[in-house]
Amino acid sequence: MNYLFFLFHSLFHIYGKIFVFSCKNFVYLCSMEEMILILDFGSQYTQLIARKIRELNVFCDIRPYNKMGELSPNMKGIILAGGAFSAHDKQIFTQKFDKVPVLEMNDVHHFEQETQSLENFVVNTCRCSQTWTPDAFIKNSVKMLQTQLQNDKVILAISGGVDSSVTAYLLQKAIGNNMTGIFVNHGLLRKNEYESVLANYKETGLNVIGVDASSLFYQKLKGVSDPEQKRKIIGSTFIDVFDKEAHKIKDVKWLAQGTIYPDVIESISTKGAAVKSHHNVGGLPDSMQLKIVEPLRLLFKDEVRMIGKTLGIASAQLNRHPFPGPGLGIRIVGEITEEKVHVLQEVDAIFIDKLKESGWYEKVWQAAAILLPVKTVGVVEGKRTYENSVVLRAIHSTDAMTADWVRFPYELLDNIAREIMNKVQGVNRVVYDISSKPPATIEWE
């Protein structure tokens, strides 16, 4: 789960305000590019179609067939995605856009076989100029942000993750130090992560404020075991800390978000019920009265990374695994204590370091260690021990909607487990999670 998506997830009382500002930005930037419109009739291949078009350096936009909204004057073609439309539906859309080429793409079992016809439609039939590139996006985005924000000040909750980092660098390129990133340490980050990420931001000249509020979070979480209650406490405490720091910056008018395109798509459904709200902002005090700016809302995750690379962000930062907003708070099953956090940080550090050393880190979507509220009997130097059990989990995924567990070599798992049990005091058992999603989830809580 995206760090910002967790931290701010339910600002429904200003939904209309957010939607208006976001859509103005979206329509403005879309109007600058040639585009293919994808009308979604409930196809399971819609996002895959969009990604294939984007790979051709052509911008495309997914809209539910019954919620098209405002369309770009530069629309070059339309794709009807899914098998749920009737001949009558098709006739309506072909008549409505009689001067625009239309391609019908039914759900098929072998999508890869359709990619050639898709490329032929986009490049040859629609004659798209294929100018949707990272350089073009950055140039147009900077121009749009400068026009929109002018001399206004912007704040951004920054985490060290890909989305918030690219958002920060893009904003700083557009408006300089009028963008201030606020990096809050809730004490549930990985080992030395707060210090290393903050130092990296400052070394690259990014205008970021670091706030170590870990003691406050530990105090608020004392005695709490229920996972939902932990999430709510972490989220609300973050809001309080963020609000306090934001008020120290004078004349702030905008709050930036790292919303990306899948968040936008999933907030709209052809059947009227959204998969989820795409807003990354939630629970902010009314007194802040901030407008919303979302520079990445047109981009898929891989495109965000390409933009980051073009902006000169280090690959180590761009290729970081997803990390949940509540951090290690939902990887410690049961009550959170500072001692437990320290143990899990050490286990996690060994796991991640070993994956990087072996070349496996770049091959998996996400890797995590989980501390269980279970102690087991062990033997160390001939003496009986009764210590903690930890779980290692690594998954392959493309969108986090489904996931499969990673088949590491036995030798690698053995090496990792031995290193953990030899070096982390208080751990005498390591197990590996071989559950896929569904039915399991990626995180344990």
CSV table of C-alpha atoms in Angstrom, one decimal:
chain,number,residue,atom,x,y,z
A,1,MET,CA,0.0,0.0,0.0
A,2,ASN,CA,1.4,3.4,-1.0
A,3,TYR,CA,2.7,5.4,2.0
A,4,LEU,CA,0.7,8.5,1.1
A,5,PHE,CA,-2.4,6.5,0.2
A,6,PHE,CA,-2.5,5.1,3.7
A,7,LEU,CA,-1.7,8.3,5.5
A,8,PHE,CA,-4.4,10.3,3.8
A,9,HIS,CA,-7.3,8.2,2.7
A,10,SER,CA,-10.7,9.7,3.6
A,11,LEU,CA,-11.0,13.4,3.0
A,12,PHE,CA,-14.5,13.0,1.7
A,13,HIS,CA,-15.8,16.3,3.2
A,14,ILE,CA,-13.8,18.2,0.6
A,15,TYR,CA,-14.1,15.7,-2.2
A,16,GLY,CA,-15.6,18.2,-4.6
A,17,LYS,CA,-12.8,20.6,-4.1
A,18,ILE,CA,-10.1,18.0,-4.7
A,19,PHE,CA,-11.9,16.7,-7.8
A,20,VAL,CA,-12.3,20.1,-9.4
A,21,PHE,CA,-8.6,21.1,-9.0
A,22,SER,CA,-7.4,17.6,-10.0
A,23,CYS,CA,-9.5,17.4,-13.1
A,24,LYS,CA,-8.5,20.9,-14.3
A,25,ASN,CA,-4.9,19.8,-14.2
A,26,PHE,CA,-5.7,16.5,-15.9
A,27,VAL,CA,-7.7,18.0,-18.7
A,28,TYR,CA,-5.2,20.7,-19.3
A,29,LEU,CA,-2.2,18.3,-19.6
A,30,CYS,CA,-4.3,15.8,-21.7
A,31,SER,CA,-5.2,18.5,-24.2
A,32,MET,CA,-1.5,19.1,-24.9
A,33,GLU,CA,-1.0,15.5,-26.1
A,34,GLU,CA,-2.5,13.4,-28.9
A,35,MET,CA,-4.4,10.6,-27.2
A,36,ILE,CA,-6.3,7.4,-27.7
A,37,LEU,CA,-9.5,7.1,-25.7
A,38,ILE,CA,-10.2,3.7,-24.2
A,39,LEU,CA,-13.8,3.2,-23.3
A,40,ASP,CA,-14.1,0.5,-20.7
A,41,PHE,CA,-17.0,-1.9,-20.8
A,42,GLY,CA,-15.7,-3.9,-17.9
A,43,SER,CA,-12.8,-5.5,-19.6
A,44,GLN,CA,-10.2,-7.3,-17.5
A,45,TYR,CA,-7.6,-6.2,-20.1
A,46,THR,CA,-8.3,-2.5,-20.0
A,47,GLN,CA,-5.1,-1.5,-18.1
A,48,LEU,CA,-3.0,-3.9,-20.1
A,49,ILE,CA,-4.3,-2.3,-23.3
A,50,ALA,CA,-3.4,1.1,-21.9
A,51,ARG,CA,0.1,0.1,-20.9
A,52,LYS,CA,0.7,-1.4,-24.4
A,53,ILE,CA,-0.3,2.0,-26.0
A,54,ARG,CA,1.9,3.9,-23.6
A,55,GLU,CA,4.8,1.7,-24.6
A,56,LEU,CA,4.3,3.0,-28.1
A,57,ASN,CA,5.0,6.6,-26.7
A,58,VAL,CA,1.3,7.5,-27.2
A,59,PHE,CA,-0.8,8.9,-24.4
A,60,CYS,CA,-4.1,7.1,-23.7
A,61,ASP,CA,-6.9,7.6,-21.2
A,62,ILE,CA,-9.3,5.0,-19.7
A,63,ARG,CA,-12.9,6.1,-19.2
A,64,PRO,CA,-15.9,4.1,-18.3
A,65,TYR,CA,-18.2,3.9,-21.3
A,66,ASN,CA,-21.0,5.6,-19.4
A,67,LYS,CA,-18.8,8.3,-17.7
A,68,MET,CA,-16.8,9.7,-20.5
A,69,GLY,CA,-16.7,13.3,-19.1
A,70,GLU,CA,-14.7,16.0,-21.0
A,71,LEU,CA,-12.7,14.8,-24.0
A,72,SER,CA,-9.5,16.0,-25.4
A,73,PRO,CA,-9.6,17.9,-28.7
A,74,ASN,CA,-6.5,15.9,-29.7
A,75,MET,CA,-8.3,12.5,-29.5
A,76,LYS,CA,-7.0,10.4,-32.4
A,77,GLY,CA,-8.8,7.2,-31.9
A,78,ILE,CA,-11.2,5.2,-29.7
A,79,ILE,CA,-10.9,1.6,-28.4
A,80,LEU,CA,-13.9,-0.2,-27.1
A,81,ALA,CA,-12.5,-2.5,-24.5
A,82,GLY,CA,-14.5,-5.6,-23.3
A,83,GLY,CA,-17.1,-7.9,-24.6
A,84,ALA,CA,-20.0,-6.4,-22.6
A,85,PHE,CA,-21.1,-4.0,-25.3
A,86,SER,CA,-23.8,-4.8,-27.8
A,87,ALA,CA,-24.0,-4.1,-31.5
A,88,HIS,CA,-26.3,-1.2,-30.6
A,89,ASP,CA,-23.7,0.2,-28.2
A,90,LYS,CA,-21.0,0.0,-30.9
A,91,GLN,CA,-23.2,1.7,-33.4
A,92,ILE,CA,-23.9,4.6,-30.9
A,93,PHE,CA,-20.2,5.2,-30.3
A,94,THR,CA,-19.2,4.9,-34.0
A,95,GLN,CA,-21.9,7.4,-35.0
A,96,LYS,CA,-21.0,9.8,-32.2
A,97,PHE,CA,-17.4,9.8,-33.2
A,98,ASP,CA,-17.9,9.3,-36.9
A,99,LYS,CA,-14.6,11.1,-37.8
A,100,VAL,CA,-12.5,9.2,-35.3
A,101,PRO,CA,-11.2,5.6,-36.0
A,102,VAL,CA,-12.7,3.0,-33.6
A,103,LEU,CA,-11.2,-0.4,-32.7
A,104,GLU,CA,-13.2,-3.1,-31.0
A,105,MET,CA,-11.2,-5.3,-28.6
A,106,ASN,CA,-13.1,-8.1,-26.9
A,107,ASP,CA,-11.7,-10.0,-24.0
A,108,VAL,CA,-9.5,-12.8,-25.3
A,109,HIS,CA,-7.5,-15.5,-23.7
A,110,HIS,CA,-4.3,-14.7,-25.6
A,111,PHE,CA,-3.9,-10.9,-25.4
A,112,GLU,CA,-0.4,-10.9,-26.7
A,113,GLN,CA,-1.7,-12.1,-30.1
A,114,GLU,CA,-3.7,-8.8,-30.3
A,115,THR,CA,-0.8,-6.5,-29.7
A,116,GLN,CA,0.2,-6.3,-33.4
A,117,SER,CA,-3.3,-5.2,-34.4
A,118,LEU,CA,-3.3,-2.7,-31.5
A,119,GLU,CA,0.0,-1.2,-32.7
A,120,ASN,CA,-1.3,-1.1,-36.3
A,121,PHE,CA,-4.4,0.8,-35.2
A,122,VAL,CA,-2.5,3.3,-33.0
A,123,VAL,CA,0.4,4.0,-35.3
A,124,ASN,CA,-1.0,3.4,-38.9
A,125,THR,CA,-4.7,4.0,-38.7
A,126,CYS,CA,-4.8,6.8,-36.1
A,127,ARG,CA,-1.4,8.2,-37.2
A,128,CYS,CA,-0.3,9.1,-33.7
A,129,SER,CA,3.0,10.9,-33.7
A,130,GLN,CA,4.4,8.9,-30.7
A,131,THR,CA,5.6,11.9,-28.7
A,132,TRP,CA,4.5,10.7,-25.2
A,133,THR,CA,8.0,10.5,-23.7
A,134,PRO,CA,9.4,11.2,-20.2
A,135,ASP,CA,11.1,14.3,-21.5
A,136,ALA,CA,7.9,15.6,-23.0
A,137,PHE,CA,5.9,14.8,-19.8
A,138,ILE,CA,8.4,16.7,-17.6
A,139,LYS,CA,8.5,19.7,-20.0
A,140,ASN,CA,4.7,19.9,-20.1
A,141,SER,CA,4.2,19.2,-16.4
A,142,VAL,CA,6.7,21.9,-15.4
A,143,LYS,CA,5.0,24.4,-17.6
A,144,MET,CA,1.6,23.4,-16.2
A,145,LEU,CA,2.7,23.5,-12.6
A,146,GLN,CA,4.4,26.9,-13.0
A,147,THR,CA,1.2,28.3,-14.5
A,148,GLN,CA,-1.0,26.7,-11.9
A,149,LEU,CA,1.1,27.4,-8.8
A,150,GLN,CA,2.9,30.6,-9.7
A,151,ASN,CA,4.6,31.9,-6.5
A,152,ASP,CA,2.4,29.9,-4.1
A,153,LYS,CA,3.9,27.6,-1.5
A,154,VAL,CA,3.3,23.8,-1.6
A,155,ILE,CA,3.8,21.2,1.1
A,156,LEU,CA,4.1,17.4,0.5
A,157,ALA,CA,4.2,14.5,2.9
A,158,ILE,CA,7.3,12.7,1.7
A,159,SER,CA,8.3,9.1,2.6
A,160,GLY,CA,11.4,8.1,0.6
A,161,GLY,CA,9.2,6.0,-1.7
A,162,VAL,CA,9.0,6.3,-5.4
A,163,ASP,CA,5.8,8.3,-5.9
A,164,SER,CA,6.4,10.9,-3.2
A,165,SER,CA,10.0,11.4,-4.2
A,166,VAL,CA,9.3,11.9,-7.9
A,167,THR,CA,6.5,14.2,-7.0
A,168,ALA,CA,8.9,16.3,-4.9
A,169,TYR,CA,11.6,16.5,-7.5
A,170,LEU,CA,9.2,17.4,-10.2
A,171,LEU,CA,7.7,20.2,-8.1
A,172,GLN,CA,11.1,21.5,-7.1
A,173,LYS,CA,12.1,21.6,-10.8
A,174,ALA,CA,8.9,23.7,-11.4
A,175,ILE,CA,8.8,26.0,-8.4
A,176,GLY,CA,12.1,25.6,-6.5
A,177,ASN,CA,12.0,25.9,-2.8
A,178,ASN,CA,8.4,27.0,-2.7
A,179,MET,CA,7.9,23.2,-2.4
A,180,THR,CA,8.6,21.9,1.1
A,181,GLY,CA,8.6,18.2,1.8
A,182,ILE,CA,7.8,17.0,5.3
A,183,PHE,CA,9.3,13.6,6.2
A,184,VAL,CA,7.8,12.3,9.5
A,185,ASN,CA,9.6,9.4,11.3
A,186,HIS,CA,6.9,7.4,13.1
A,187,GLY,CA,9.5,5.1,14.5
A,188,LEU,CA,8.3,2.2,12.3
A,189,LEU,CA,10.6,2.6,9.4
A,190,ARG,CA,13.4,0.2,8.4
A,191,LYS,CA,16.8,0.2,10.1
A,192,ASN,CA,18.5,3.6,9.7
A,193,GLU,CA,15.9,4.6,7.0
A,194,TYR,CA,15.0,7.9,8.4
A,195,GLU,CA,18.5,9.1,8.6
A,196,SER,CA,19.7,7.8,5.3
A,197,VAL,CA,16.6,9.0,3.3
A,198,LEU,CA,16.7,12.4,4.8
A,199,ALA,CA,20.5,12.7,4.1
A,200,ASN,CA,19.9,11.6,0.5
A,201,TYR,CA,17.2,14.3,0.0
A,202,LYS,CA,19.4,17.0,1.4
A,203,GLU,CA,22.5,15.9,-0.6
A,204,THR,CA,20.5,16.3,-3.8
A,205,GLY,CA,19.3,19.8,-2.8
A,206,LEU,CA,15.6,18.8,-2.1
A,207,ASN,CA,13.9,21.1,0.3
A,208,VAL,CA,12.8,18.7,3.0
A,209,ILE,CA,12.1,19.0,6.7
A,210,GLY,CA,12.7,15.9,8.9
A,211,VAL,CA,10.5,15.4,12.0
A,212,ASP,CA,11.4,12.5,14.4
A,213,ALA,CA,8.2,11.8,16.3
A,214,SER,CA,8.9,8.1,17.1
A,215,SER,CA,8.5,8.6,20.9
A,216,LEU,CA,5.0,10.0,20.4
A,217,PHE,CA,3.9,7.2,18.2
A,218,TYR,CA,5.2,4.5,20.6
A,219,GLN,CA,3.4,6.2,23.4
A,220,LYS,CA,0.1,6.3,21.5
A,221,LEU,CA,0.5,2.7,20.4
A,222,LYS,CA,1.2,1.3,23.9
A,223,GLY,CA,-1.0,-1.7,24.7
A,224,VAL,CA,-2.8,-1.7,21.3
A,225,SER,CA,-2.9,-5.1,19.5
A,226,ASP,CA,-5.9,-4.7,17.1
A,227,PRO,CA,-4.5,-4.1,13.5
A,228,GLU,CA,-7.2,-1.7,12.5
A,229,GLN,CA,-6.8,0.3,15.7
A,230,LYS,CA,-3.1,0.4,15.1
A,231,ARG,CA,-3.6,1.8,11.6
A,232,LYS,CA,-6.0,4.5,12.8
A,233,ILE,CA,-3.6,5.6,15.6
A,234,ILE,CA,-0.7,5.7,13.3
A,235,GLY,CA,-2.7,7.6,10.7
A,236,SER,CA,-4.3,10.1,13.1
A,237,THR,CA,-1.0,10.8,14.9
A,238,PHE,CA,0.8,11.4,11.6
A,239,ILE,CA,-1.9,13.9,10.7
A,240,ASP,CA,-1.4,15.8,14.0
A,241,VAL,CA,2.4,15.9,13.5
A,242,PHE,CA,2.1,16.8,9.8
A,243,ASP,CA,-0.4,19.6,10.6
A,244,LYS,CA,1.8,21.0,13.3
A,245,GLU,CA,4.8,21.2,11.1
A,246,ALA,CA,2.9,22.5,8.1
A,247,HIS,CA,1.6,25.5,10.2
A,248,LYS,CA,5.2,26.5,10.8
A,249,ILE,CA,5.5,27.3,7.1
A,250,LYS,CA,3.9,30.6,6.3
A,251,ASP,CA,1.4,31.2,3.5
A,252,VAL,CA,1.1,27.6,2.3
A,253,LYS,CA,-1.8,27.2,-0.3
A,254,TRP,CA,-1.3,23.8,-1.8
A,255,LEU,CA,-0.9,20.2,-0.7
A,256,ALA,CA,0.8,17.9,-3.2
A,257,GLN,CA,0.0,14.3,-3.5
A,258,GLY,CA,1.6,11.3,-5.2
A,259,THR,CA,-1.6,10.0,-6.7
A,260,ILE,CA,-0.8,7.8,-9.8
A,261,TYR,CA,-3.0,6.6,-12.7
A,262,PRO,CA,-4.1,3.3,-11.2
A,263,ASP,CA,-5.5,5.2,-8.2
A,264,VAL,CA,-7.6,7.3,-10.5
A,265,ILE,CA,-8.8,4.4,-12.6
A,266,GLU,CA,-9.9,2.4,-9.5
A,267,SER,CA,-11.9,5.3,-8.2
A,268,ILE,CA,-14.3,5.0,-11.1
A,269,SER,CA,-16.4,2.0,-12.1
A,270,THR,CA,-18.5,1.2,-15.1
A,271,LYS,CA,-21.1,-0.2,-12.6
A,272,GLY,CA,-21.2,2.9,-10.3
A,273,ALA,CA,-19.3,1.5,-7.3
A,274,ALA,CA,-15.6,2.5,-7.1
A,275,VAL,CA,-13.0,0.0,-6.3
A,276,LYS,CA,-11.5,2.5,-3.9
A,277,SER,CA,-11.1,6.2,-3.5
A,278,HIS,CA,-8.0,7.5,-5.2
A,279,HIS,CA,-7.5,10.5,-2.9
A,280,ASN,CA,-4.3,10.2,-1.0
A,281,VAL,CA,-5.4,12.9,1.4
A,282,GLY,CA,-7.6,12.3,4.4
A,283,GLY,CA,-8.4,13.6,7.8
A,284,LEU,CA,-6.6,16.9,7.4
A,285,PRO,CA,-8.0,19.7,9.7
A,286,ASP,CA,-10.4,22.1,8.0
A,287,SER,CA,-8.2,24.9,9.2
A,288,MET,CA,-5.6,24.0,6.7
A,289,GLN,CA,-7.8,25.0,3.7
A,290,LEU,CA,-5.4,23.7,1.1
A,291,LYS,CA,-5.9,23.1,-2.6
A,292,ILE,CA,-4.6,19.8,-4.1
A,293,VAL,CA,-2.0,19.3,-6.8
A,294,GLU,CA,-1.3,15.9,-8.3
A,295,PRO,CA,1.6,16.0,-10.8
A,296,LEU,CA,1.7,12.2,-11.4
A,297,ARG,CA,-2.0,11.4,-11.8
A,298,LEU,CA,-1.5,10.5,-15.5
A,299,LEU,CA,1.3,7.9,-14.9
A,300,PHE,CA,1.5,4.2,-14.3
A,301,LYS,CA,4.0,3.0,-11.7
A,302,ASP,CA,6.7,2.1,-14.3
A,303,GLU,CA,6.2,5.5,-16.0
A,304,VAL,CA,6.8,7.2,-12.6
A,305,ARG,CA,10.1,5.4,-12.4
A,306,MET,CA,11.0,6.5,-16.0
A,307,ILE,CA,10.2,10.1,-15.1
A,308,GLY,CA,12.3,9.8,-12.0
A,309,LYS,CA,15.2,8.4,-14.0
A,310,THR,CA,15.0,11.2,-16.5
A,311,LEU,CA,14.9,13.7,-13.5
A,312,GLY,CA,18.2,12.2,-12.4
A,313,ILE,CA,17.0,10.4,-9.3
A,314,ALA,CA,19.2,7.5,-8.2
A,315,SER,CA,18.1,4.1,-9.3
A,316,ALA,CA,18.5,2.7,-5.8
A,317,GLN,CA,15.7,5.2,-4.7
A,318,LEU,CA,13.5,4.5,-7.7
A,319,ASN,CA,13.7,0.7,-7.5
A,320,ARG,CA,12.8,0.5,-3.8
A,321,HIS,CA,10.2,-2.1,-2.9
A,322,PRO,CA,6.8,-0.8,-1.9
A,323,PHE,CA,6.6,-0.2,1.9
A,324,PRO,CA,3.3,0.1,3.8
A,325,GLY,CA,2.2,3.4,5.3
A,326,PRO,CA,2.0,2.0,8.8
A,327,GLY,CA,5.5,0.6,8.3
A,328,LEU,CA,6.7,-2.1,10.6
A,329,GLY,CA,3.6,-1.4,12.7
A,330,ILE,CA,1.6,-3.9,10.6
A,331,ARG,CA,4.5,-6.3,10.4
A,332,ILE,CA,4.6,-6.8,14.2
A,333,VAL,CA,1.6,-9.0,14.9
A,334,GLY,CA,0.1,-7.8,18.2
A,335,GLU,CA,1.3,-5.0,20.4
A,336,ILE,CA,4.1,-2.7,19.2
A,337,THR,CA,7.0,-1.9,21.4
A,338,GLU,CA,10.3,-0.1,20.7
A,339,GLU,CA,12.1,-3.4,21.6
A,340,LYS,CA,10.1,-5.4,19.0
A,341,VAL,CA,10.6,-2.7,16.4
A,342,HIS,CA,14.4,-3.0,17.0
A,343,VAL,CA,14.3,-6.8,16.6
A,344,LEU,CA,12.3,-6.6,13.4
A,345,GLN,CA,14.5,-3.8,12.0
A,346,GLU,CA,17.6,-6.1,12.4
A,347,VAL,CA,15.8,-9.1,10.8
A,348,ASP,CA,14.5,-7.0,7.9
A,349,ALA,CA,17.9,-5.4,7.3
A,350,ILE,CA,19.6,-8.8,7.0
A,351,PHE,CA,16.8,-10.1,4.7
A,352,ILE,CA,17.0,-7.1,2.3
A,353,ASP,CA,20.8,-6.9,2.3
A,354,LYS,CA,21.1,-10.6,1.4
A,355,LEU,CA,18.6,-10.2,-1.4
A,356,LYS,CA,20.6,-7.3,-2.8
A,357,GLU,CA,23.9,-9.2,-2.5
A,358,SER,CA,22.4,-12.2,-4.3
A,359,GLY,CA,20.8,-10.2,-7.1
A,360,TRP,CA,17.3,-11.2,-6.1
A,361,TYR,CA,16.1,-7.8,-4.8
A,362,GLU,CA,15.4,-6.5,-8.3
A,363,LYS,CA,13.6,-9.7,-9.2
A,364,VAL,CA,10.9,-9.5,-6.7
A,365,TRP,CA,8.0,-7.0,-6.2
A,366,GLN,CA,8.2,-6.8,-2.4
A,367,ALA,CA,10.1,-8.5,0.4
A,368,ALA,CA,9.2,-8.2,4.1
A,369,ALA,CA,9.9,-9.7,7.5
A,370,ILE,CA,7.1,-10.2,10.1
A,371,LEU,CA,7.5,-10.6,13.8
A,372,LEU,CA,5.1,-13.1,15.3
A,373,PRO,CA,3.7,-13.0,18.9
A,374,VAL,CA,4.9,-16.6,19.2
A,375,LYS,CA,7.9,-17.8,21.1
A,376,THR,CA,9.4,-21.2,20.5
A,377,VAL,CA,11.9,-23.5,22.2
A,378,GLY,CA,15.4,-23.5,20.8
A,379,VAL,CA,19.0,-24.5,21.7
A,380,VAL,CA,22.0,-22.2,21.7
A,381,GLU,CA,25.4,-23.4,22.8
A,382,GLY,CA,23.8,-26.4,24.5
A,383,LYS,CA,21.3,-24.2,26.5
A,384,ARG,CA,17.6,-24.1,26.1
A,385,THR,CA,16.1,-20.8,24.7
A,386,TYR,CA,12.6,-19.6,24.4
A,387,GLU,CA,12.6,-16.8,21.9
A,388,ASN,CA,10.8,-15.0,19.0
A,389,SER,CA,9.7,-16.4,15.7
A,390,VAL,CA,9.9,-14.4,12.5
A,391,VAL,CA,8.4,-14.9,9.0
A,392,LEU,CA,10.1,-14.0,5.7
A,393,ARG,CA,7.8,-13.1,2.8
A,394,ALA,CA,8.6,-12.3,-0.8
A,395,ILE,CA,6.1,-12.0,-3.7
A,396,HIS,CA,5.9,-11.4,-7.4
A,397,SER,CA,3.2,-9.0,-8.6
A,398,THR,CA,2.5,-6.4,-11.2
A,399,ASP,CA,-0.2,-4.4,-9.5
A,400,ALA,CA,-0.5,-5.8,-6.0
A,401,MET,CA,-4.0,-6.9,-6.8
A,402,THR,CA,-2.7,-10.5,-7.1
A,403,ALA,CA,0.6,-11.9,-5.9
A,404,ASP,CA,2.5,-15.2,-5.9
A,405,TRP,CA,5.2,-16.2,-3.5
A,406,VAL,CA,8.8,-16.2,-4.7
A,407,ARG,CA,10.7,-19.5,-5.2
A,408,PHE,CA,14.0,-18.6,-3.7
A,409,PRO,CA,16.9,-21.2,-4.0
A,410,TYR,CA,17.1,-23.3,-0.8
A,411,GLU,CA,20.7,-22.2,-0.4
A,412,LEU,CA,19.7,-18.6,-0.3
A,413,LEU,CA,16.9,-19.2,2.3
A,414,ASP,CA,19.3,-21.2,4.4
A,415,ASN,CA,21.9,-18.4,4.3
A,416,ILE,CA,19.4,-15.8,5.3
A,417,ALA,CA,17.9,-17.8,8.1
A,418,ARG,CA,21.3,-18.7,9.6
A,419,GLU,CA,22.4,-15.1,9.4
A,420,ILE,CA,19.3,-13.9,11.2
A,421,MET,CA,19.4,-16.5,14.0
A,422,ASN,CA,23.2,-16.0,14.5
A,423,LYS,CA,23.1,-12.2,14.6
A,424,VAL,CA,19.7,-11.1,15.9
A,425,GLN,CA,19.4,-11.5,19.6
A,426,GLY,CA,16.0,-12.8,20.6
A,427,VAL,CA,15.2,-14.8,17.5
A,428,ASN,CA,15.6,-18.6,17.3
A,429,ARG,CA,13.2,-19.6,14.5
A,430,VAL,CA,12.7,-18.4,10.9
A,431,VAL,CA,9.9,-19.5,8.6
A,432,TYR,CA,9.1,-18.7,5.0
A,433,ASP,CA,5.6,-17.7,3.8
A,434,ILE,CA,4.4,-19.6,0.7
A,435,SER,CA,0.9,-18.1,0.5
A,436,SER,CA,-0.4,-16.4,-2.6
A,437,LYS,CA,-2.9,-13.6,-3.0
A,438,PRO,CA,-5.7,-14.5,-3.0
A,439,PRO,CA,-6.6,-16.0,-0.6
A,440,ALA,CA,-3.9,-14.5,1.5
A,441,THR,CA,-3.0,-10.8,1.5
A,442,ILE,CA,0.5,-9.4,0.9
A,443,GLU,CA,0.8,-7.9,4.4
A,444,TRP,CA,-0.1,-9.9,7.5
A,445,GLU,CA,-2.2,-7.2,9.1
